[in-house]
GROMACS .gro file of N, CA and C in nm:
model
  474
    1MET      N    1  -2.246   1.946   0.980
    1MET     CA    2  -2.241   1.818   0.914
    1MET      C    3  -2.112   1.810   0.816
    2GLN      N    4  -2.083   1.909   0.747
    2GLN     CA    5  -1.966   1.940   0.678
    2GLN      C    6  -1.853   1.912   0.734
    3VAL      N    7  -1.846   1.993   0.871
    3VAL     CA    8  -1.732   1.983   0.952
    3VAL      C    9  -1.696   1.847   1.002
    4PHE      N   10  -1.820   1.757   1.024
    4PHE     CA   11  -1.776   1.629   1.074
    4PHE      C   12  -1.705   1.543   0.960
    5TYR      N   13  -1.756   1.561   0.833
    5TYR     CA   14  -1.716   1.481   0.728
    5TYR      C   15  -1.553   1.548   0.701
    6LEU      N   16  -1.556   1.662   0.708
    6LEU     CA   17  -1.417   1.728   0.684
    6LEU      C   18  -1.300   1.680   0.791
    7GLU      N   19  -1.352   1.654   0.918
    7GLU     CA   20  -1.247   1.600   1.004
    7GLU      C   21  -1.227   1.444   0.987
    8GLN      N   22  -1.321   1.384   0.966
    8GLN     CA   23  -1.339   1.245   0.915
    8GLN      C   24  -1.209   1.216   0.829
    9THR      N   25  -1.238   1.304   0.697
    9THR     CA   26  -1.155   1.304   0.600
    9THR      C   27  -1.022   1.310   0.613
   10VAL      N   28  -0.995   1.416   0.695
   10VAL     CA   29  -0.848   1.452   0.708
   10VAL      C   30  -0.801   1.331   0.819
   11ASP      N   31  -0.856   1.297   0.888
   11ASP     CA   32  -0.816   1.174   0.970
   11ASP      C   33  -0.770   1.053   0.889
   12LEU      N   34  -0.874   1.019   0.792
   12LEU     CA   35  -0.853   0.921   0.673
   12LEU      C   36  -0.728   0.935   0.574
   13LEU      N   37  -0.707   1.070   0.539
   13LEU     CA   38  -0.619   1.114   0.480
   13LEU      C   39  -0.477   1.073   0.553
   14ASN      N   40  -0.464   1.122   0.677
   14ASN     CA   41  -0.358   1.078   0.768
   14ASN      C   42  -0.337   0.957   0.772
   15GLN      N   43  -0.425   0.865   0.801
   15GLN     CA   44  -0.423   0.732   0.810
   15GLN      C   45  -0.339   0.668   0.696
   16ILE      N   46  -0.403   0.697   0.569
   16ILE     CA   47  -0.343   0.637   0.446
   16ILE      C   48  -0.188   0.688   0.424
   17LEU      N   49  -0.176   0.829   0.463
   17LEU     CA   50  -0.039   0.877   0.457
   17LEU      C   51   0.063   0.782   0.535
   18SER      N   52   0.018   0.770   0.661
   18SER     CA   53   0.091   0.661   0.765
   18SER      C   54   0.119   0.517   0.681
   19THR      N   55   0.016   0.481   0.615
   19THR     CA   56  -0.006   0.339   0.566
   19THR      C   57   0.108   0.346   0.431
   20HIS      N   58   0.117   0.460   0.372
   20HIS     CA   59   0.192   0.472   0.245
   20HIS      C   60   0.356   0.465   0.296
   21LEU      N   61   0.383   0.543   0.387
   21LEU     CA   62   0.494   0.586   0.455
   21LEU      C   63   0.561   0.416   0.507
   22ALA      N   64   0.478   0.352   0.568
   22ALA     CA   65   0.518   0.194   0.626
   22ALA      C   66   0.527   0.137   0.484
   23GLU      N   67   0.453   0.131   0.398
   23GLU     CA   68   0.495   0.048   0.253
   23GLU      C   69   0.633   0.076   0.219
   24VAL      N   70   0.660   0.208   0.232
   24VAL     CA   71   0.799   0.233   0.150
   24VAL      C   72   0.903   0.158   0.238
   25LEU      N   73   0.900   0.162   0.351
   25LEU     CA   74   0.994   0.106   0.441
   25LEU      C   75   0.982  -0.062   0.419
   26ARG      N   76   0.884  -0.114   0.408
   26ARG     CA   77   0.834  -0.256   0.406
   26ARG      C   78   0.893  -0.276   0.270
   27TYR      N   79   0.827  -0.224   0.166
   27TYR     CA   80   0.858  -0.264   0.014
   27TYR      C   81   1.018  -0.251  -0.012
   28THR      N   82   1.084  -0.139   0.048
   28THR     CA   83   1.228  -0.149   0.015
   28THR      C   84   1.291  -0.251   0.078
   29GLN      N   85   1.257  -0.292   0.235
   29GLN     CA   86   1.326  -0.402   0.266
   29GLN      C   87   1.297  -0.528   0.212
   30TYR      N   88   1.176  -0.556   0.139
   30TYR     CA   89   1.155  -0.677   0.081
   30TYR      C   90   1.227  -0.671  -0.055
   31SER      N   91   1.264  -0.562  -0.102
   31SER     CA   92   1.338  -0.557  -0.249
   31SER      C   93   1.479  -0.605  -0.216
   32LEU      N   94   1.525  -0.560  -0.097
   32LEU     CA   95   1.650  -0.594  -0.069
   32LEU      C   96   1.691  -0.749  -0.026
   33LEU      N   97   1.571  -0.798   0.025
   33LEU     CA   98   1.578  -0.956   0.072
   33LEU      C   99   1.519  -1.041  -0.016
   34ALA      N  100   1.484  -1.004  -0.138
   34ALA     CA  101   1.430  -1.103  -0.247
   34ALA      C  102   1.528  -1.200  -0.257
   35SER      N  103   1.488  -1.321  -0.299
   35SER     CA  104   1.586  -1.439  -0.307
   35SER      C  105   1.508  -1.538  -0.383
   36GLY      N  106   1.572  -1.621  -0.467
   36GLY     CA  107   1.504  -1.735  -0.566
   36GLY      C  108   1.543  -1.723  -0.685
   37TYR      N  109   1.492  -1.798  -0.762
   37TYR     CA  110   1.525  -1.781  -0.912
   37TYR      C  111   1.464  -1.664  -0.981
   38ASP      N  112   1.383  -1.595  -0.938
   38ASP     CA  113   1.319  -1.468  -1.000
   38ASP      C  114   1.364  -1.363  -0.904
   39LYS      N  115   1.471  -1.355  -0.823
   39LYS     CA  116   1.484  -1.259  -0.737
   39LYS      C  117   1.483  -1.114  -0.827
   40LEU      N  118   1.530  -1.104  -0.948
   40LEU     CA  119   1.534  -0.968  -0.993
   40LEU      C  120   1.397  -0.926  -1.020
   41SER      N  121   1.299  -0.999  -1.070
   41SER     CA  122   1.161  -0.960  -1.088
   41SER      C  123   1.084  -0.928  -0.976
   42ILE      N  124   1.122  -0.981  -0.862
   42ILE     CA  125   1.040  -0.968  -0.738
   42ILE      C  126   1.110  -0.854  -0.675
   43ALA      N  127   1.265  -0.810  -0.673
   43ALA     CA  128   1.310  -0.711  -0.639
   43ALA      C  129   1.276  -0.607  -0.696
   44ASN      N  130   1.236  -0.592  -0.822
   44ASN     CA  131   1.196  -0.481  -0.896
   44ASN      C  132   1.050  -0.456  -0.881
   45LEU      N  133   0.973  -0.551  -0.861
   45LEU     CA  134   0.832  -0.526  -0.807
   45LEU      C  135   0.839  -0.461  -0.681
   46PHE      N  136   0.897  -0.501  -0.597
   46PHE     CA  137   0.897  -0.435  -0.460
   46PHE      C  138   0.952  -0.277  -0.470
   47THR      N  139   1.056  -0.252  -0.526
   47THR     CA  140   1.111  -0.134  -0.565
   47THR      C  141   0.997  -0.042  -0.618
   48GLU      N  142   0.941  -0.105  -0.736
   48GLU     CA  143   0.838  -0.005  -0.778
   48GLU      C  144   0.738   0.011  -0.699
   49LEU      N  145   0.679  -0.074  -0.598
   49LEU     CA  146   0.582  -0.063  -0.517
   49LEU      C  147   0.602   0.060  -0.407
   50ALA      N  148   0.729   0.027  -0.364
   50ALA     CA  149   0.792   0.150  -0.270
   50ALA      C  150   0.788   0.290  -0.336
   51SER      N  151   0.832   0.287  -0.485
   51SER     CA  152   0.820   0.415  -0.519
   51SER      C  153   0.689   0.479  -0.551
   52GLU      N  154   0.582   0.393  -0.600
   52GLU     CA  155   0.442   0.429  -0.584
   52GLU      C  156   0.411   0.487  -0.429
   53SER      N  157   0.430   0.404  -0.349
   53SER     CA  158   0.398   0.447  -0.223
   53SER      C  159   0.435   0.569  -0.198
   54LEU      N  160   0.575   0.613  -0.214
   54LEU     CA  161   0.621   0.729  -0.173
   54LEU      C  162   0.552   0.870  -0.249
   55ARG      N  163   0.531   0.811  -0.379
   55ARG     CA  164   0.466   0.929  -0.462
   55ARG      C  165   0.323   0.949  -0.393
   56GLN      N  166   0.251   0.843  -0.368
   56GLN     CA  167   0.103   0.862  -0.290
   56GLN      C  168   0.123   0.940  -0.172
   57ALA      N  169   0.233   0.901  -0.085
   57ALA     CA  170   0.242   0.972   0.043
   57ALA      C  171   0.254   1.104   0.001
   58GLN      N  172   0.360   1.155  -0.079
   58GLN     CA  173   0.392   1.285  -0.110
   58GLN      C  174   0.242   1.371  -0.182
   59ALA      N  175   0.190   1.290  -0.248
   59ALA     CA  176   0.068   1.347  -0.286
   59ALA      C  177  -0.055   1.386  -0.175
   60ILE      N  178  -0.053   1.289  -0.103
   60ILE     CA  179  -0.152   1.300   0.030
   60ILE      C  180  -0.109   1.431   0.102
   61GLY      N  181   0.029   1.406   0.124
   61GLY     CA  182   0.076   1.548   0.204
   61GLY      C  183   0.027   1.677   0.144
   62LYS      N  184   0.058   1.686   0.012
   62LYS     CA  185   0.002   1.817  -0.061
   62LYS      C  186  -0.135   1.821  -0.034
   63ILE      N  187  -0.211   1.731  -0.055
   63ILE     CA  188  -0.366   1.747  -0.037
   63ILE      C  189  -0.392   1.801   0.103
   64LEU      N  190  -0.323   1.745   0.221
   64LEU     CA  191  -0.344   1.784   0.334
   64LEU      C  192  -0.305   1.938   0.384
   65THR      N  193  -0.193   1.955   0.325
   65THR     CA  194  -0.146   2.105   0.325
   65THR      C  195  -0.239   2.219   0.235
   66ALA      N  196  -0.304   2.163   0.140
   66ALA     CA  197  -0.378   2.252   0.047
   66ALA      C  198  -0.496   2.292   0.135
   67MET      N  199  -0.543   2.185   0.215
   67MET     CA  200  -0.659   2.207   0.324
   67MET      C  201  -0.632   2.267   0.445
   68ASN      N  202  -0.531   2.332   0.434
   68ASN     CA  203  -0.469   2.384   0.572
   68ASN      C  204  -0.456   2.300   0.686
   69GLU      N  205  -0.422   2.186   0.681
   69GLU     CA  206  -0.414   2.096   0.767
   69GLU      C  207  -0.264   2.025   0.766
   70GLN      N  208  -0.230   1.978   0.896
   70GLN     CA  209  -0.093   1.948   0.909
   70GLN      C  210  -0.084   1.786   0.876
   71PRO      N  211   0.002   1.744   0.786
   71PRO     CA  212   0.038   1.598   0.781
   71PRO      C  213   0.082   1.553   0.886
   72LYS      N  214   0.029   1.429   0.941
   72LYS     CA  215   0.099   1.368   1.056
   72LYS      C  216   0.189   1.258   1.008
   73LEU      N  217   0.319   1.259   1.026
   73LEU     CA  218   0.406   1.152   0.966
   73LEU      C  219   0.439   1.056   1.075
   74ALA      N  220   0.336   0.967   1.126
   74ALA     CA  221   0.373   0.857   1.192
   74ALA      C  222   0.366   0.760   1.107
   75ILE      N  223   0.451   0.665   1.145
   75ILE     CA  224   0.466   0.530   1.058
   75ILE      C  225   0.410   0.406   1.149
   76PRO      N  226   0.286   0.358   1.138
   76PRO     CA  227   0.237   0.252   1.207
   76PRO      C  228   0.335   0.126   1.196
   77SER      N  229   0.306   0.059   1.299
   77SER     CA  230   0.358  -0.087   1.307
   77SER      C  231   0.329  -0.185   1.159
   78PHE      N  232   0.419  -0.242   1.129
   78PHE     CA  233   0.358  -0.341   1.005
   78PHE      C  234   0.254  -0.438   1.031
   79GLY      N  235   0.219  -0.464   1.167
   79GLY     CA  236   0.119  -0.557   1.177
   79GLY      C  237   0.166  -0.699   1.141
   80GLU      N  238   0.298  -0.721   1.149
   80GLU     CA  239   0.344  -0.860   1.108
   80GLU      C  240   0.400  -0.939   1.233
   81PRO      N  241   0.346  -1.048   1.267
   81PRO     CA  242   0.389  -1.120   1.385
   81PRO      C  243   0.539  -1.140   1.368
   82MET      N  244   0.602  -1.122   1.470
   82MET     CA  245   0.762  -1.147   1.469
   82MET      C  246   0.779  -1.303   1.510
   83GLN      N  247   0.710  -1.393   1.469
   83GLN     CA  248   0.747  -1.525   1.476
   83GLN      C  249   0.852  -1.571   1.401
   84GLN      N  250   0.877  -1.495   1.294
   84GLN     CA  251   1.005  -1.532   1.217
   84GLN      C  252   1.071  -1.398   1.165
   85SER      N  253   1.205  -1.391   1.142
   85SER     CA  254   1.237  -1.265   1.097
   85SER      C  255   1.217  -1.234   0.939
   86VAL      N  256   1.239  -1.136   0.904
   86VAL     CA  257   1.183  -1.106   0.769
   86VAL      C  258   1.299  -1.165   0.698
   87GLN      N  259   1.425  -1.214   0.731
   87GLN     CA  260   1.508  -1.270   0.631
   87GLN      C  261   1.491  -1.410   0.619
   88GLU      N  262   1.385  -1.448   0.688
   88GLU     CA  263   1.349  -1.599   0.701
   88GLU      C  264   1.238  -1.622   0.605
   89MET      N  265   1.171  -1.512   0.545
   89MET     CA  266   1.050  -1.507   0.494
   89MET      C  267   1.062  -1.552   0.339
   90SER      N  268   0.958  -1.642   0.300
   90SER     CA  269   0.979  -1.683   0.141
   90SER      C  270   0.943  -1.569   0.062
   91THR      N  271   0.949  -1.569  -0.050
   91THR     CA  272   0.915  -1.443  -0.132
   91THR      C  273   0.741  -1.461  -0.143
   92GLN      N  274   0.694  -1.590  -0.140
   92GLN     CA  275   0.556  -1.594  -0.137
   92GLN      C  276   0.501  -1.539  -0.015
   93GLU      N  277   0.557  -1.554   0.110
   93GLU     CA  278   0.517  -1.503   0.244
   93GLU      C  279   0.544  -1.330   0.233
   94MET      N  280   0.631  -1.277   0.153
   94MET     CA  281   0.629  -1.152   0.151
   94MET      C  282   0.540  -1.090   0.062
   95LEU      N  283   0.500  -1.156  -0.047
   95LEU     CA  284   0.377  -1.110  -0.123
   95LEU      C  285   0.253  -1.122  -0.046
   96LEU      N  286   0.216  -1.236   0.016
   96LEU     CA  287   0.104  -1.230   0.090
   96LEU      C  288   0.075  -1.130   0.195
   97ARG      N  289   0.188  -1.117   0.259
   97ARG     CA  290   0.184  -1.012   0.363
   97ARG      C  291   0.154  -0.866   0.324
   98SER      N  292   0.221  -0.846   0.201
   98SER     CA  293   0.203  -0.711   0.127
   98SER      C  294   0.055  -0.720   0.073
   99LEU      N  295   0.003  -0.832   0.009
   99LEU     CA  296  -0.143  -0.810  -0.017
   99LEU      C  297  -0.221  -0.814   0.071
  100HIS      N  298  -0.180  -0.861   0.212
  100HIS     CA  299  -0.288  -0.818   0.310
  100HIS      C  300  -0.287  -0.678   0.345
  101GLN      N  301  -0.185  -0.635   0.361
  101GLN     CA  302  -0.153  -0.458   0.395
  101GLN      C  303  -0.216  -0.424   0.273
  102GLU      N  304  -0.221  -0.423   0.149
  102GLU     CA  305  -0.278  -0.344   0.056
  102GLU      C  306  -0.423  -0.351   0.046
  103ARG      N  307  -0.478  -0.453   0.108
  103ARG     CA  308  -0.618  -0.494   0.116
  103ARG      C  309  -0.671  -0.382   0.222
  104GLN      N  310  -0.603  -0.400   0.342
  104GLN     CA  311  -0.620  -0.273   0.442
  104GLN      C  312  -0.622  -0.141   0.382
  105ALA      N  313  -0.528  -0.112   0.303
  105ALA     CA  314  -0.532   0.016   0.243
  105ALA      C  315  -0.640   0.057   0.154
  106LEU      N  316  -0.680  -0.045   0.085
  106LEU     CA  317  -0.782  -0.025   0.007
  106LEU      C  318  -0.917   0.019   0.053
  107ALA      N  319  -0.932  -0.062   0.196
  107ALA     CA  320  -1.056  -0.039   0.266
  107ALA      C  321  -1.047   0.126   0.333
  108LEU      N  322  -0.925   0.175   0.359
  108LEU     CA  323  -0.897   0.305   0.397
  108LEU      C  324  -0.962   0.405   0.277
  109ASN      N  325  -0.887   0.363   0.167
  109ASN     CA  326  -0.922   0.462   0.060
  109ASN      C  327  -1.069   0.449   0.006
  110ARG      N  328  -1.158   0.325   0.039
  110ARG     CA  329  -1.298   0.329  -0.003
  110ARG      C  330  -1.363   0.416   0.098
  111ALA      N  331  -1.323   0.405   0.232
  111ALA     CA  332  -1.388   0.528   0.315
  111ALA      C  333  -1.365   0.648   0.304
  112LEU      N  334  -1.234   0.677   0.254
  112LEU     CA  335  -1.228   0.820   0.210
  112LEU      C  336  -1.300   0.860   0.085
  113LEU      N  337  -1.320   0.767  -0.004
  113LEU     CA  338  -1.418   0.808  -0.120
  113LEU      C  339  -1.566   0.824  -0.083
  114GLN      N  340  -1.601   0.750   0.000
  114GLN     CA  341  -1.718   0.778   0.065
  114GLN      C  342  -1.745   0.888   0.136
  115ASN      N  343  -1.639   0.923   0.198
  115ASN     CA  344  -1.656   1.077   0.291
  115ASN      C  345  -1.643   1.169   0.205
  116ALA      N  346  -1.534   1.178   0.082
  116ALA     CA  347  -1.519   1.285   0.014
  116ALA      C  348  -1.642   1.297  -0.094
  117GLN      N  349  -1.739   1.210  -0.111
  117GLN     CA  350  -1.855   1.220  -0.179
  117GLN      C  351  -1.948   1.323  -0.128
  118LYS      N  352  -1.915   1.334   0.012
  118LYS     CA  353  -2.022   1.418   0.079
  118LYS      C  354  -1.962   1.560   0.102
  119LEU      N  355  -1.825   1.572   0.052
  119LEU     CA  356  -1.763   1.706   0.068
  119LEU      C  357  -1.757   1.810  -0.048
  120ASN      N  358  -1.694   1.739  -0.150
  120ASN     CA  359  -1.679   1.828  -0.267
  120ASN      C  360  -1.618   1.741  -0.394
  121TYR      N  361  -1.659   1.797  -0.506
  121TYR     CA  362  -1.620   1.706  -0.641
  121TYR      C  363  -1.494   1.685  -0.649
  122HIS      N  364  -1.415   1.783  -0.632
  122HIS     CA  365  -1.238   1.790  -0.642
  122HIS      C  366  -1.198   1.684  -0.561
  123LEU      N  367  -1.207   1.680  -0.415
  123LEU     CA  368  -1.192   1.591  -0.337
  123LEU      C  369  -1.210   1.446  -0.369
  124GLU      N  370  -1.355   1.427  -0.428
  124GLU     CA  371  -1.389   1.303  -0.455
  124GLU      C  372  -1.310   1.249  -0.578
  125GLN      N  373  -1.290   1.356  -0.651
  125GLN     CA  374  -1.198   1.302  -0.780
  125GLN      C  375  -1.063   1.251  -0.735
  126LEU      N  376  -1.005   1.319  -0.618
  126LEU     CA  377  -0.858   1.269  -0.574
  126LEU      C  378  -0.883   1.134  -0.499
  127ALA      N  379  -0.988   1.138  -0.454
  127ALA     CA  380  -1.024   0.995  -0.373
  127ALA      C  381  -1.019   0.889  -0.464
  128ASP      N  382  -1.098   0.908  -0.569
  128ASP     CA  383  -1.127   0.791  -0.666
  128ASP      C  384  -0.976   0.783  -0.727
  129SER      N  385  -0.921   0.853  -0.758
  129SER     CA  386  -0.769   0.833  -0.820
  129SER      C  387  -0.681   0.769  -0.731
  130MET      N  388  -0.675   0.805  -0.595
  130MET     CA  389  -0.596   0.713  -0.505
  130MET      C  390  -0.665   0.574  -0.499
  131LEU      N  391  -0.775   0.563  -0.508
  131LEU     CA  392  -0.828   0.445  -0.495
  131LEU      C  393  -0.790   0.348  -0.603
  132LEU      N  394  -0.797   0.387  -0.746
  132LEU     CA  395  -0.744   0.345  -0.857
  132LEU      C  396  -0.599   0.290  -0.844
  133HIS      N  397  -0.523   0.355  -0.792
  133HIS     CA  398  -0.382   0.352  -0.765
  133HIS      C  399  -0.365   0.217  -0.671
  134ALA      N  400  -0.429   0.225  -0.544
  134ALA     CA  401  -0.446   0.108  -0.465
  134ALA      C  402  -0.470  -0.021  -0.512
  135GLU      N  403  -0.593   0.003  -0.611
  135GLU     CA  404  -0.617  -0.127  -0.673
  135GLU      C  405  -0.533  -0.180  -0.766
  136ALA      N  406  -0.453  -0.097  -0.841
  136ALA     CA  407  -0.355  -0.136  -0.927
  136ALA      C  408  -0.249  -0.225  -0.846
  137LYS      N  409  -0.206  -0.139  -0.751
  137LYS     CA  410  -0.111  -0.214  -0.651
  137LYS      C  411  -0.137  -0.367  -0.606
  138THR      N  412  -0.262  -0.385  -0.575
  138THR     CA  413  -0.316  -0.501  -0.535
  138THR      C  414  -0.317  -0.607  -0.642
  139ARG      N  415  -0.360  -0.580  -0.765
  139ARG     CA  416  -0.350  -0.628  -0.869
  139ARG      C  417  -0.202  -0.687  -0.913
  140LYS      N  418  -0.103  -0.594  -0.909
  140LYS     CA  419   0.025  -0.645  -0.934
  140LYS      C  420   0.058  -0.770  -0.808
  141LEU      N  421   0.029  -0.748  -0.702
  141LEU     CA  422   0.087  -0.831  -0.605
  141LEU      C  423  -0.014  -0.966  -0.641
  142MET      N  424  -0.120  -0.965  -0.652
  142MET     CA  425  -0.203  -1.084  -0.674
  142MET      C  426  -0.138  -1.131  -0.819
  143TYR      N  427  -0.102  -1.076  -0.917
  143TYR     CA  428  -0.047  -1.136  -1.043
  143TYR      C  429   0.079  -1.224  -1.004
  144GLN      N  430   0.187  -1.136  -0.940
  144GLN     CA  431   0.307  -1.202  -0.876
  144GLN      C  432   0.278  -1.307  -0.808
  145LEU      N  433   0.173  -1.342  -0.714
  145LEU     CA  434   0.151  -1.458  -0.614
  145LEU      C  435   0.114  -1.567  -0.716
  146ASN      N  436   0.037  -1.520  -0.833
  146ASN     CA  437  -0.009  -1.646  -0.923
  146ASN      C  438   0.105  -1.691  -0.992
  147GLU      N  439   0.206  -1.599  -1.038
  147GLU     CA  440   0.325  -1.651  -1.090
  147GLU      C  441   0.394  -1.741  -1.017
  148GLN      N  442   0.397  -1.701  -0.874
  148GLN     CA  443   0.475  -1.791  -0.777
  148GLN      C  444   0.417  -1.911  -0.757
  149GLU      N  445   0.285  -1.931  -0.755
  149GLU     CA  446   0.220  -2.058  -0.737
  149GLU      C  447   0.242  -2.157  -0.858
  150VAL      N  448   0.239  -2.093  -0.988
  150VAL     CA  449   0.268  -2.162  -1.104
  150VAL      C  450   0.393  -2.214  -1.107
  151SER      N  451   0.500  -2.136  -1.075
  151SER     CA  452   0.627  -2.172  -1.059
  151SER      C  453   0.660  -2.288  -0.978
  152VAL      N  454   0.583  -2.287  -0.865
  152VAL     CA  455   0.598  -2.403  -0.749
  152VAL      C  456   0.539  -2.525  -0.810
  153CYS      N  457   0.411  -2.528  -0.874
  153CYS     CA  458   0.363  -2.639  -0.929
  153CYS      C  459   0.451  -2.679  -1.046
  154LEU      N  460   0.508  -2.607  -1.113
  154LEU     CA  461   0.591  -2.652  -1.237
  154LEU      C  462   0.705  -2.735  -1.192
  155SER      N  463   0.771  -2.668  -1.064
  155SER     CA  464   0.919  -2.729  -1.014
  155SER      C  465   0.859  -2.855  -0.946
  156LEU      N  466   0.750  -2.868  -0.899
  156LEU     CA  467   0.710  -2.988  -0.818
  156LEU      C  468   0.678  -3.120  -0.935
  157SER      N  469   0.640  -3.072  -1.038
  157SER     CA  470   0.617  -3.163  -1.141
  157SER      C  471   0.703  -3.224  -1.209
  158ALA      N  472   0.816  -3.129  -1.211
  158ALA     CA  473   0.935  -3.180  -1.289
  158ALA      C  474   1.034  -3.291  -1.217
   0.00000   0.00000   0.00000
């Protein structure tokens, strides 16, 4: 039974690693393409999120190697429809897509925590910490989306 949960945990860690690597690329691209009146704050947010994703990816890689496992450095597709190019995306669309991806990452982190609880306390604590980081990133995106909506409402009423 332990072997099953260990294999599942390694698979989840590799999926989360891949997700973080994709986030590094996505957030870096979004930070370069941010536009509008609040370009600087949006670019800084995406740069910060890219840095956090890189730190998390490195931490997961260390966890995997400590478990005598090989980190799989695959970067999944962004899962974004190619109906429009990234250059044509509004800031709000970038934030919405980022929030969608972060929510998917949250689901992976929750699954990891459930598995880790069945294995050992140390791994459970690491998974819990990773979940907290993912939740914090989601909150940052939600806050920024709310700011965008308020700005749009204010500009429409003026």
